[in-house]
Short mmCIF file of C-alpha atoms in Angstrom, two decimals:
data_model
loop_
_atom_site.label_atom_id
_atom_site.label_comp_id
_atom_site.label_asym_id
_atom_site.label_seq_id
_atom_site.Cartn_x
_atom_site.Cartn_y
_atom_site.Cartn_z
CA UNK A 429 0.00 0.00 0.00
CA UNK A 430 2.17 3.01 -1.12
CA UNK A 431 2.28 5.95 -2.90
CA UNK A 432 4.86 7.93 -4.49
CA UNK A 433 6.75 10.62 -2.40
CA UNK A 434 4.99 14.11 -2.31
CA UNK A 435 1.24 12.40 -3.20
CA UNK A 436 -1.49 14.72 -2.42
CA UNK A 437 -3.83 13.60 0.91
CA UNK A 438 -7.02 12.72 -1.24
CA UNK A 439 -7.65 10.36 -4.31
CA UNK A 440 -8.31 6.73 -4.55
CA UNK A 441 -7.49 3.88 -7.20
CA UNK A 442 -8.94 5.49 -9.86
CA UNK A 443 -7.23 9.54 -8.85
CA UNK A 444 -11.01 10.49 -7.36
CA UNK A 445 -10.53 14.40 -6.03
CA UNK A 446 -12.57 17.02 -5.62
CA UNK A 447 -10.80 18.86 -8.23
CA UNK A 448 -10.58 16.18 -10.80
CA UNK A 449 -7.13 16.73 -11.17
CA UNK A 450 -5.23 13.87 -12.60
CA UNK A 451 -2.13 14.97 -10.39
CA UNK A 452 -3.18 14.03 -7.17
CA UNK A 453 -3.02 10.31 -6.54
CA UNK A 454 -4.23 8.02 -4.87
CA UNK A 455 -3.12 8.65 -0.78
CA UNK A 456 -2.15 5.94 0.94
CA UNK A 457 0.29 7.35 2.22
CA UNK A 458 1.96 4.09 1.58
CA UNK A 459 -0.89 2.57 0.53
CA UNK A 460 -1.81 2.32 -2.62
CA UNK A 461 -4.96 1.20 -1.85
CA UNK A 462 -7.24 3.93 -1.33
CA UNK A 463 -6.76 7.60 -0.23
CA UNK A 464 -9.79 9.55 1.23
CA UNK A 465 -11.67 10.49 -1.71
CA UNK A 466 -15.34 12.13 -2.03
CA UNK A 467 -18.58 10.37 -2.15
CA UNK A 468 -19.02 7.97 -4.60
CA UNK A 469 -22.66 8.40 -5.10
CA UNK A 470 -23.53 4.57 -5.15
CA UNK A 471 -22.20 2.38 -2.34
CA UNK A 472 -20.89 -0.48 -4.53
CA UNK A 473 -20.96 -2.77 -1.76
CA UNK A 474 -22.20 -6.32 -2.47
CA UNK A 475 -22.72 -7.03 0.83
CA UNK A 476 -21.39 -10.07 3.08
CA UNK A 477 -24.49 -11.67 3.15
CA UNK A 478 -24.56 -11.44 -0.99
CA UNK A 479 -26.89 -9.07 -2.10
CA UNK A 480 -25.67 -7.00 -4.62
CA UNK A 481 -26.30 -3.64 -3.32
CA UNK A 482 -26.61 -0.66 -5.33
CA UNK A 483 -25.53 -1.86 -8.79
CA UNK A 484 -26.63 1.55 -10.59
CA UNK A 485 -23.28 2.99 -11.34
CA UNK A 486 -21.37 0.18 -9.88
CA UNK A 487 -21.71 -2.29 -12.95
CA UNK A 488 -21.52 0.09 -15.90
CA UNK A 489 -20.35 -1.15 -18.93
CA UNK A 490 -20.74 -4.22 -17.72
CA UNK A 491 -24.14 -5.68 -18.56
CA UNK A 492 -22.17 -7.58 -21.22
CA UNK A 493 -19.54 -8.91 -19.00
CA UNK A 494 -17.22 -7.00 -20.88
CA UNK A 495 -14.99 -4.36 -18.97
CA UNK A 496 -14.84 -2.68 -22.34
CA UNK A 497 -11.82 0.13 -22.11
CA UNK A 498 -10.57 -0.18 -18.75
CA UNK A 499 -7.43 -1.29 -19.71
CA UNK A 500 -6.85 1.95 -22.15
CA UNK A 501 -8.86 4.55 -19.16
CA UNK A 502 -6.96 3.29 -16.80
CA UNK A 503 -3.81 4.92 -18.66
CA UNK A 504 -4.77 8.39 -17.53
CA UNK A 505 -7.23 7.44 -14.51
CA UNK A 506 -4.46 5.62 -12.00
CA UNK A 507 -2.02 9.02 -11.82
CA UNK A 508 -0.04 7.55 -9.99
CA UNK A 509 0.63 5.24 -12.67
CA UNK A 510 4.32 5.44 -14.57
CA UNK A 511 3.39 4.43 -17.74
CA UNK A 512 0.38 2.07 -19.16
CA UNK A 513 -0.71 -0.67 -17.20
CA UNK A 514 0.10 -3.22 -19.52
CA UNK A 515 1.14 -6.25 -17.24
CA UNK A 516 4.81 -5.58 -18.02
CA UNK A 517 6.90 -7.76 -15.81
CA UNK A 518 10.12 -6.67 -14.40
CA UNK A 519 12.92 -8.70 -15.18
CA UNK A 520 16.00 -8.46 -12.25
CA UNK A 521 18.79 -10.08 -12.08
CA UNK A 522 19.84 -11.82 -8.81
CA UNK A 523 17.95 -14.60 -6.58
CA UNK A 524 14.17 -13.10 -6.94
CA UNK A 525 12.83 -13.23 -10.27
CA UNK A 526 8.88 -11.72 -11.28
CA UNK A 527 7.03 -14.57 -12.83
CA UNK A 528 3.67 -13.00 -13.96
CA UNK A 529 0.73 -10.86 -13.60
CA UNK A 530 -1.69 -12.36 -11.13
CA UNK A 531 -4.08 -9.52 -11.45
CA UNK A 532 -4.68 -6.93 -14.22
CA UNK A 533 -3.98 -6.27 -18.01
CA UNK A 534 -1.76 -8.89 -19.08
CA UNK A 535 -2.37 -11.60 -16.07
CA UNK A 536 -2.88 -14.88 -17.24
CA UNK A 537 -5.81 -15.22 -15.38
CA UNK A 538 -7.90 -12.58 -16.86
CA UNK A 539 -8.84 -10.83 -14.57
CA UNK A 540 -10.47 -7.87 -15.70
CA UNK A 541 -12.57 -10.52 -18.44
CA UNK A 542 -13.35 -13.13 -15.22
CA UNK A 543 -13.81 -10.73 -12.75
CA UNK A 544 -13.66 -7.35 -13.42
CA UNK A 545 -10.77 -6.63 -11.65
CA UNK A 546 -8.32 -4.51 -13.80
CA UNK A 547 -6.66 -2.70 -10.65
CA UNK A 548 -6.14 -4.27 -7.13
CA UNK A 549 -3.19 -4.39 -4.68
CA UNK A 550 -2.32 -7.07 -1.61
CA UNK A 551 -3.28 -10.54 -2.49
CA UNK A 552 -3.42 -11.60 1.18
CA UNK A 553 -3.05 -15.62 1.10
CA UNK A 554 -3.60 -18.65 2.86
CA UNK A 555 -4.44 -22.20 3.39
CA UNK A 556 -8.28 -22.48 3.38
CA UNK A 557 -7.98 -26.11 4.11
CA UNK A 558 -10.12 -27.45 1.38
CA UNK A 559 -7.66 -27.75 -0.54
CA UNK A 560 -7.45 -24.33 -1.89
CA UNK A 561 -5.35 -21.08 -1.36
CA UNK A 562 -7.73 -18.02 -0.98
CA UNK A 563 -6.45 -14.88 -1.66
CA UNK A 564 -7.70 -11.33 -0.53
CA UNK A 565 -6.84 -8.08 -2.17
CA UNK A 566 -7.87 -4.85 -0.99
CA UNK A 567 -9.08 -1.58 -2.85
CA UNK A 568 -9.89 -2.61 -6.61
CA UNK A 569 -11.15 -1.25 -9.29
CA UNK A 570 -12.67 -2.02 -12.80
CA UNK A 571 -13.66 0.68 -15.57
CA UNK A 572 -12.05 3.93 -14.32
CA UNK A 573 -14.53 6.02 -17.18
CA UNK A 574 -17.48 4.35 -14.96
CA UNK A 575 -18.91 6.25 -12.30
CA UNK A 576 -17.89 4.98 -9.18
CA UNK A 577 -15.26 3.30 -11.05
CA UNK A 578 -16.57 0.19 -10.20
CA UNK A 579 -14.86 0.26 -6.66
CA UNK A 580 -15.14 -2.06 -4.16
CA UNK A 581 -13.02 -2.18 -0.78
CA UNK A 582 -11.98 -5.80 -1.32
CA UNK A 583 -12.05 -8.77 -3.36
CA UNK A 584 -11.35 -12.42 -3.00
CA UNK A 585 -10.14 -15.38 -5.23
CA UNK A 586 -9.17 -19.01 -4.87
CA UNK A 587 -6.40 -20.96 -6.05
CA UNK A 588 -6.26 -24.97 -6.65
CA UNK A 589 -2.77 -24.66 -8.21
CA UNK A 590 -0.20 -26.94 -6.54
CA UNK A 591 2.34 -26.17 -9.42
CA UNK A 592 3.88 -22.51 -7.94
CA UNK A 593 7.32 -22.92 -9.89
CA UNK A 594 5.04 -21.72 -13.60
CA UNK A 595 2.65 -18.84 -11.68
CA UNK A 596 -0.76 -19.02 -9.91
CA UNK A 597 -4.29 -19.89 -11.81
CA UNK A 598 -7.07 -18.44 -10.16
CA UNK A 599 -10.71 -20.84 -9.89
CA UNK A 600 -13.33 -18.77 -9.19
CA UNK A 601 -14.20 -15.42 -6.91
CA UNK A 602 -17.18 -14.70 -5.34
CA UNK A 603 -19.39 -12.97 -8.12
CA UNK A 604 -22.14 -10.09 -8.16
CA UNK A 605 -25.50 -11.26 -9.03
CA UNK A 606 -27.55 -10.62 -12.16
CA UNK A 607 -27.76 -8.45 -13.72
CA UNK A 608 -23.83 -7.89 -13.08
CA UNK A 609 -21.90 -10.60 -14.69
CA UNK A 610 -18.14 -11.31 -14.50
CA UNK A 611 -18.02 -9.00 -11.06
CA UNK A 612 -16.21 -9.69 -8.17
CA UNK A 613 -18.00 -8.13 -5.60
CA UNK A 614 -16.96 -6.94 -2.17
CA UNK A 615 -16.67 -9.74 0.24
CA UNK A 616 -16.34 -7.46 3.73
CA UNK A 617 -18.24 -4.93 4.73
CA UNK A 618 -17.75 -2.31 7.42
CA UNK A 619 -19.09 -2.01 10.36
CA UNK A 620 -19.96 1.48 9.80
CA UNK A 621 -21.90 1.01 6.87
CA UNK A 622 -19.94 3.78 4.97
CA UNK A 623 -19.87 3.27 1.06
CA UNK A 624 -16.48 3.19 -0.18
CA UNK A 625 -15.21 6.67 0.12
CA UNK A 626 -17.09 7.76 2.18
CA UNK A 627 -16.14 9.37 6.13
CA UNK A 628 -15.69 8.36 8.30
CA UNK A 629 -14.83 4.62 6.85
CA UNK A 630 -13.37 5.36 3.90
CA UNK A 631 -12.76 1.66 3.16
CA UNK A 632 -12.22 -1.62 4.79
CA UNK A 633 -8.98 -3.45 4.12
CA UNK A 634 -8.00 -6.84 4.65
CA UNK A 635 -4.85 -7.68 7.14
CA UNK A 636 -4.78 -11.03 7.63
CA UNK A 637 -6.19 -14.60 6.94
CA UNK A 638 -6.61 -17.88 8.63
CA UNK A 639 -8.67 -21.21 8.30
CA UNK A 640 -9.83 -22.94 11.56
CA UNK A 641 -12.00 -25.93 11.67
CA UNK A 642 -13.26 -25.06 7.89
CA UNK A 643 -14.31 -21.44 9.08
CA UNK A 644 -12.41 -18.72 7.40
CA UNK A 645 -11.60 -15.85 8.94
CA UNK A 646 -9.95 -12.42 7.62
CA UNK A 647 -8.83 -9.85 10.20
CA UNK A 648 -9.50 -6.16 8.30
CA UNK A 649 -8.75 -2.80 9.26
CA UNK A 650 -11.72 0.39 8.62
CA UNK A 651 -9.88 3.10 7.24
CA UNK A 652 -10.60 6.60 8.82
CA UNK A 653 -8.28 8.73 7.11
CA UNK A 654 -5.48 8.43 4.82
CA UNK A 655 -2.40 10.94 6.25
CA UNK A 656 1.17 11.76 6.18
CA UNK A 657 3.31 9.57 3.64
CA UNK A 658 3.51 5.98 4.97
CA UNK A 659 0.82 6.88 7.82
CA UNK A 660 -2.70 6.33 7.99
CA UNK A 661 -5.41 6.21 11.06
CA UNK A 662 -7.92 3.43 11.05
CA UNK A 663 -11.27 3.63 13.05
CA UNK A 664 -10.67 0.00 14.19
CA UNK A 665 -10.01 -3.69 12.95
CA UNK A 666 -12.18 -6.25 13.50
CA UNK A 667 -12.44 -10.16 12.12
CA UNK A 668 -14.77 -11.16 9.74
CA UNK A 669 -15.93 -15.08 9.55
CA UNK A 670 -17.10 -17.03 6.61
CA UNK A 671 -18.46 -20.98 7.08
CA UNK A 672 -18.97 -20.93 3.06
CA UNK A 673 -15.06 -21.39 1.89
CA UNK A 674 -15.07 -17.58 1.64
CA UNK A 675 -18.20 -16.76 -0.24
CA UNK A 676 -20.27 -14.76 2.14
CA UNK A 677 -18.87 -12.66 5.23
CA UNK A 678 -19.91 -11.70 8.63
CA UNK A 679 -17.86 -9.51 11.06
CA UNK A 680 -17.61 -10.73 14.03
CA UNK A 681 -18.61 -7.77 16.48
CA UNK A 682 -16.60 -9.01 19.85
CA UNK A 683 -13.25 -8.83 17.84
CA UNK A 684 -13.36 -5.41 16.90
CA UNK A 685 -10.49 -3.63 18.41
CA UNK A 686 -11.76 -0.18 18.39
CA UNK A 687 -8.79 2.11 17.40
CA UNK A 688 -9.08 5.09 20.78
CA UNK A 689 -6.85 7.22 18.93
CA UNK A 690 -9.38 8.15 16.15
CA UNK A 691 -12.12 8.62 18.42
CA UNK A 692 -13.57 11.97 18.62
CA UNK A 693 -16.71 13.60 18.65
CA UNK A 694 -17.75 12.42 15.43
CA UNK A 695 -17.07 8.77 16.02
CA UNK A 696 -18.66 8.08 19.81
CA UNK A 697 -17.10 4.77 21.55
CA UNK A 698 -20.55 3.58 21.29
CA UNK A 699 -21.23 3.81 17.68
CA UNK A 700 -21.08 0.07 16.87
CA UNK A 701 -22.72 -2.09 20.05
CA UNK A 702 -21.76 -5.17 21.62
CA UNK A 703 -18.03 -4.47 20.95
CA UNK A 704 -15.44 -5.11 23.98
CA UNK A 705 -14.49 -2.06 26.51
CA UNK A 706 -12.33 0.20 24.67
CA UNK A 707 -8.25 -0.40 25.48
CA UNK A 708 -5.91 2.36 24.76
CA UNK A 709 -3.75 -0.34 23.85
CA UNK A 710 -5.78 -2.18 20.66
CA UNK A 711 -3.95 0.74 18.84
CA UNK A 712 -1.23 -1.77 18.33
CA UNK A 713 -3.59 -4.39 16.82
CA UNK A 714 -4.48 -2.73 13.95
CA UNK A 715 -3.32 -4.56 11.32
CA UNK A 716 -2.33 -8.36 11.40
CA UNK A 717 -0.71 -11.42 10.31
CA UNK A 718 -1.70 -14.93 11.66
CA UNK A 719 0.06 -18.07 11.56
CA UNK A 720 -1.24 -21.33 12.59
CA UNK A 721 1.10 -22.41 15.23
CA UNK A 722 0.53 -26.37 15.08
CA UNK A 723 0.39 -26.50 18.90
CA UNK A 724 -2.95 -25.94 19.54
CA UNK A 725 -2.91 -22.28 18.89
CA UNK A 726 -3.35 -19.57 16.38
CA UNK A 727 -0.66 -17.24 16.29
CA UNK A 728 -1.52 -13.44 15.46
CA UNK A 729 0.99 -10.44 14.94
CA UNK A 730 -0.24 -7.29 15.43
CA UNK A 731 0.99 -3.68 14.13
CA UNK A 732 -0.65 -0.08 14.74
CA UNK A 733 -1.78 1.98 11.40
CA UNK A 734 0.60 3.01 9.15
CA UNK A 735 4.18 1.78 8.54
CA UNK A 736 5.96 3.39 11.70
CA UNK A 737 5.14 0.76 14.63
CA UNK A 738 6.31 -2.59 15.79
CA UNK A 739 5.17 -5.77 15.63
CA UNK A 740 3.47 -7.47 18.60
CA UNK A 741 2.31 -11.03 19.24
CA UNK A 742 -0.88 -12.91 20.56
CA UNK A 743 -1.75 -16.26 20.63
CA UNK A 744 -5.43 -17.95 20.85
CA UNK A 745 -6.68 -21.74 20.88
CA UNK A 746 -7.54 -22.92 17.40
CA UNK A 747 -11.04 -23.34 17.33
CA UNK A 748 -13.52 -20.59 15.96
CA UNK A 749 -15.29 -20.35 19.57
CA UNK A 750 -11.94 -18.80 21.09
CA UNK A 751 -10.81 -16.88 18.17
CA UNK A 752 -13.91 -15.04 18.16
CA UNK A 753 -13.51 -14.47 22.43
CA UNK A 754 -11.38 -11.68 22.93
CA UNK A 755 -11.00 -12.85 26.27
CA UNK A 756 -9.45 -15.89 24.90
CA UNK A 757 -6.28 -14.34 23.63
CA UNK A 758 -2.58 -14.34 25.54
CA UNK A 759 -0.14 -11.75 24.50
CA UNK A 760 3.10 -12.07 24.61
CA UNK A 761 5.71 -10.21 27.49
CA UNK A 762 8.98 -11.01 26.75
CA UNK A 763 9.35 -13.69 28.98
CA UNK A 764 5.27 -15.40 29.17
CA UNK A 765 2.03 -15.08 27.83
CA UNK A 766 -0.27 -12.95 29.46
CA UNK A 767 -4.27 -12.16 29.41
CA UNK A 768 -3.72 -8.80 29.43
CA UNK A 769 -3.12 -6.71 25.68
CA UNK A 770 -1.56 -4.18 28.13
CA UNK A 771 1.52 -6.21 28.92
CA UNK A 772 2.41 -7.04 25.48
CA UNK A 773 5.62 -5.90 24.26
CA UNK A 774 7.14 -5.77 20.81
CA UNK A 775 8.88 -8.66 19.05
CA UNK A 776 10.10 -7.17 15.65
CA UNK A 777 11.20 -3.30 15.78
CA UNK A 778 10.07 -0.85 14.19
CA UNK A 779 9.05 0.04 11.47
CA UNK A 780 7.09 -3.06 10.05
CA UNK A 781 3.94 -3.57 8.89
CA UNK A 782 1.60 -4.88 6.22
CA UNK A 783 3.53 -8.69 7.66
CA UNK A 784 3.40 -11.90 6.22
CA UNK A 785 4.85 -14.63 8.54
CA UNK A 786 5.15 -17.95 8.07
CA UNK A 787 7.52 -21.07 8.69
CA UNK A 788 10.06 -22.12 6.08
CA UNK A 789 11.30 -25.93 6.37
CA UNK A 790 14.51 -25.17 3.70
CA UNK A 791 15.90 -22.66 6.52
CA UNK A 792 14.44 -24.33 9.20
CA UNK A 793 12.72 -21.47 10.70
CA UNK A 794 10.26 -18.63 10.71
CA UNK A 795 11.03 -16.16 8.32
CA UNK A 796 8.86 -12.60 8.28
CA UNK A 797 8.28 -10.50 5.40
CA UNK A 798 7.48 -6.52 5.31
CA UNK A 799 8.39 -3.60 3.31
CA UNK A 800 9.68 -0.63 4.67
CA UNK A 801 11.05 2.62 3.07
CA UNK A 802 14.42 0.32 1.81
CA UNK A 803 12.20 -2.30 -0.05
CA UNK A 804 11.18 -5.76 0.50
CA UNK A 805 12.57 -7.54 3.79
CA UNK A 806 12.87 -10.58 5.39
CA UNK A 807 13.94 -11.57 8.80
CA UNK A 808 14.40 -15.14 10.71
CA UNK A 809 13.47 -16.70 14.03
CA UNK A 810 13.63 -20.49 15.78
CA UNK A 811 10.18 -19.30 17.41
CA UNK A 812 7.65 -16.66 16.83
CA UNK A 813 8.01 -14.65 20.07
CA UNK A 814 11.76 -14.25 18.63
CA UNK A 815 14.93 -12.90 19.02
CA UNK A 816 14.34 -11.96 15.36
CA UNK A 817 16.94 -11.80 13.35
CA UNK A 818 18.37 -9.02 11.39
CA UNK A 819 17.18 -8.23 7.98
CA UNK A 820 17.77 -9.38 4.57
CA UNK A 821 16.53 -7.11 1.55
CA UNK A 822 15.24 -9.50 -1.13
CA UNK A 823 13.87 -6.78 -3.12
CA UNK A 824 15.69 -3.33 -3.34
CA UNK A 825 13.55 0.20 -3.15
CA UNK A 826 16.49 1.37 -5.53
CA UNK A 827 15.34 -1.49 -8.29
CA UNK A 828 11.85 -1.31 -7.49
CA UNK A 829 10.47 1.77 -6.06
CA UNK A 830 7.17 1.24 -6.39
CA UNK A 831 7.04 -1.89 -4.49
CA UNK A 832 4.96 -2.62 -1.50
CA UNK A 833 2.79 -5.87 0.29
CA UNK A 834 5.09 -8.63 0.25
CA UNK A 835 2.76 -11.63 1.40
CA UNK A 836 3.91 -15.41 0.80
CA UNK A 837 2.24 -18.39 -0.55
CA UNK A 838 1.35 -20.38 2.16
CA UNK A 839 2.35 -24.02 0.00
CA UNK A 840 5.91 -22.86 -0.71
CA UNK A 841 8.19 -25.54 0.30
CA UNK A 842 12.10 -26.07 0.00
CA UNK A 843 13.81 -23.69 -1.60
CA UNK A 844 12.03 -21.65 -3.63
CA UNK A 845 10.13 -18.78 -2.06
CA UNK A 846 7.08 -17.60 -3.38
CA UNK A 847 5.17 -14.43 -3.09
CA UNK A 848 3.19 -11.79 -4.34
CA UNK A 849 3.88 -7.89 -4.32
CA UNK A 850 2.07 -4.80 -5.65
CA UNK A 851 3.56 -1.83 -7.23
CA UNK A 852 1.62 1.46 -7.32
CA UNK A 853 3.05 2.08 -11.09
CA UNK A 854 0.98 -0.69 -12.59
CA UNK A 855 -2.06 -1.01 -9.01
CA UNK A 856 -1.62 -4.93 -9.12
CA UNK A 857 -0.27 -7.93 -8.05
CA UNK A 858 2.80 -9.68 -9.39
CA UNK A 859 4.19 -13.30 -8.58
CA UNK A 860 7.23 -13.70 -7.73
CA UNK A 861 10.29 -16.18 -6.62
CA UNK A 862 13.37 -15.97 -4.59
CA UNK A 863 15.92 -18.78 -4.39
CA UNK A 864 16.78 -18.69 -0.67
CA UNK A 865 20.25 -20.71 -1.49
CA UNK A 866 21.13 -17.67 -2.32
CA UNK A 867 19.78 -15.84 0.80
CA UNK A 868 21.73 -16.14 4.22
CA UNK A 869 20.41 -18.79 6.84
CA UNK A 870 21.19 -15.87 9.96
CA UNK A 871 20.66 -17.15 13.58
CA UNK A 872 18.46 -14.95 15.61
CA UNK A 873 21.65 -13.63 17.30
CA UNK A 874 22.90 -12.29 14.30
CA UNK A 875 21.82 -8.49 14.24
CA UNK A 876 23.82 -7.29 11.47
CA UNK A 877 21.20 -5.90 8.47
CA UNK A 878 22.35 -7.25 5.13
CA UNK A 879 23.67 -5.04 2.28
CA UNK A 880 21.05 -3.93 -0.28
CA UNK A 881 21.12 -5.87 -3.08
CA UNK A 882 21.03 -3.19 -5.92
CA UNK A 883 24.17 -1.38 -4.28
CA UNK A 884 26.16 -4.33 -3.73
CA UNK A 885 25.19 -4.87 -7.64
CA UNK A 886 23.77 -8.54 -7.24
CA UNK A 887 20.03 -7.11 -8.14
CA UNK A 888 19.49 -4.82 -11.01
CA UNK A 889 16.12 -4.21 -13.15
CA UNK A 890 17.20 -5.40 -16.92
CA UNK A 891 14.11 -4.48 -18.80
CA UNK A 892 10.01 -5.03 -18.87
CA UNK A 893 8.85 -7.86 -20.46
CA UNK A 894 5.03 -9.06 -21.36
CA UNK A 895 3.92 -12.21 -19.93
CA UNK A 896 3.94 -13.78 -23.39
CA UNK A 897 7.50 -13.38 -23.44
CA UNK A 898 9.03 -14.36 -20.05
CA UNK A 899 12.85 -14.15 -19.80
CA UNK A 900 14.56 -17.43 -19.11
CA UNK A 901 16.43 -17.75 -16.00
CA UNK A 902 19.23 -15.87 -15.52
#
């Protein structure tokens, strides 16, 4: 979720302003999700239960399933956009290679023809244990000249494809009803009820995802207000559960950690009922990253809005009647496990965010993955609650600038890592592949930060190359 240096404090995925003005772009921040935008007129929301909502607007162009000239509007709508998004790949040289376009002009898996996706960033994954991957993106967009711009907070898709090494084939998504056709529609709504764009929950962004006894369950942050570069304030995050292999969603009103720091007049602590009592300290859970522990528990990282925190760490029993107890949860000290959010203390320094954790059998440990202002990073641990080791850049800010959302496929084995990252020049998702024989196995004791790659010379952006013609390995 980022945008370029200097980006105004309004737009969203398709440059909405007041003004119009195709200079100011989208303001995440660092998010390239969103921005705060003006009212979008129709909501757009599908809702979680699967109704389609207010479809006036919202489908456009297409009755015919076609998203007609999205790919060429989306040239001067995204202005944050370098050049046209085409579904160039990168080509680098080094140990992390792009493979292809899992979302947008150019993917293999047609999105914008399937689904109606032709913008989208994140691409959130995990194991939904039915045998399939599911996959959730946050802000996304369809055809830009379409009022509304077809927006919807959030999307989902699912993957059957065991084969990583050749890229990642998407089944199915859950669709809009007549008389859309070919729409993915929004999977999570807010809590507020605020369209997209709309104050004061501007949009609702996925963090997190997690399987537990065939319930899904996505951990999402509501987006208040999109601020300083790198910085934004949510209103809270909260966990949404689905018992239909992701098809339909319903929040799950005891988990909402209501964010104190955004609450003001406007927003009363009792807006939404039957949430917990208000902590000062569920500021530092506001965005997330699970990992099922294989000890009984469900392991969940937490980080505050924005890219400036650290990383915490809470545990729960696996079943859904605990994750969905707040009183349930331990978090951890530094030394035990507590029932008290107050004594947690951070595990990885600041500044992460936007994590993706998981276990790694070729290094034998736990290996974390975040992007910060340097690029793509990685570090290592023997245990979740740490020492964590130092980091190791994987993907340089110097050869990719645009980068953000590292999240990893939750079937890699050996190896191979795989992954998915956005860039804000092109608003969608790209596979990708490091070779971690080429990556250093550090011990948590080791605290020395490796070189970046693109000074050091080992990673260097060749060229862009359509998915019809990828490079062979270098």
């Amino acid at each position: 979720m980022t945008t370029p240096v200097g980006a105004e404090g309004h737009g969203g995925p398709c440059g909405q302003s007041g003004s119009g003005s195709s200079g100011s772009s989208g303001s995440l921040g660092s998010s390239g999700s969103l921005g705060s935008s003006g009212s979008l007129g129709s909501s757009g929301n599908s809702g979680s239960g699967g109704s389609s909502g207010s479809t006036e607007g919202l489908i456009g162009s297409l009755g015919s399933g076609s998203l007609g000239s999205a790919t060429g509007s989306l040239v001067n709508s995204l202005p944050w956009i370098i050049g046209s998004p085409d579904g160039a790949l990168p080509v680098l040289r080094g140990r992390t290679k792009a493979i292809e376009m899992v979302t947008g002009p150019g993917s293999p898996n047609e999105s914008i023809e399937k689904y109606s996706v032709s913008g989208t960033d994140l691409g959130i994954m995990w194991d939904g244990g039915q045998g399939q991957v599911l996959m959730a993106f946050g802000d996304t967009v369809g055809d830009c000249d379409v009022p509304g711009t077809q927006w919807r907070s959030n999307v989902l898709f699912r993957s059957s494809d065991t084969t990583l090494s050749d890229g990642m084939r998407i089944d199915n998504s859950p669709l809009a009803p007549p008389p859309a056709v070919n729409f993915s529609r929004q999977v999570i709504d807010g809590l507020l009820e605020a369209p997209p764009g709309s104050f004061p929950e501007y949009t609702v962004i996925p963090t997190a995802g997690v399987a537990v006894d065939g319930v899904q369950y996505v951990r999402f942050m509501s987006v208040r207000s999109w601020d300083e570069p790198g910085e934004w304030t949510t209103n809270y995050s909260a966990i949404a559960r689905s018992d239909d292999n992701g098809e339909t969603w319903n929040p799950v009103l005891p988990t909402a950690r209501v964010n104190l720091d955004s609450i003001i007049p406007e927003i009363p602590a009792d807006l939404v009922p039957d949430i917990p009592e208000i902590s000062p300290y569920n500021s530092d859970w506001q965005m997330s990253a699970f990992v099922p522990g294989g000890d009984g528990f469900i392991y969940e990282f937490g980080t505050p809005s924005g890219r400036s925190g650290s990383a915490r760490l809470a545990r729960v029993p696996a079943t859904p009647e605990a994750i969905e107890d707040p009183s349930t949860y331990e978090y951890w000290t530094g030394a035990d496990w507590s029932p008290d959010i107050a004594d947690a203390v951070p595990v990885i320094k600041a500044p992460v965010s936007e994590l993706s954790v998981q276990w790694n059998d070729y290094l034998g440990k736990y290996i974390a993955m975040y992007t910060d202002i340097g690029g793509l990073k990685i570090r290592m641990a023997d245990q979740l609650e740490g020492p964590w080791s130092a980091t190791e850049t994987l993907i340089s800010a110097v050869t990719l600038p645009a980068l953000y959302g590292g999240f990893m496929h939750p079937w890699a084995t050996g190896s191979d890592l795989y992954f998915v990252l956005t860039t804000w020049d092109r608003y969608n998702v790209i596979y990708m592949r490091t070779d971690l024989s080429k990556v250093d196995n550090m011990s948590p004791a080791d605290q020395v930060d490796r070189p970046d790659p693109a000074e050091t010379g080992e990673q260097k952006l060749l060229r862009f190359d359509m998915p019809e013609d990828l490079p062979e390995e270098e």
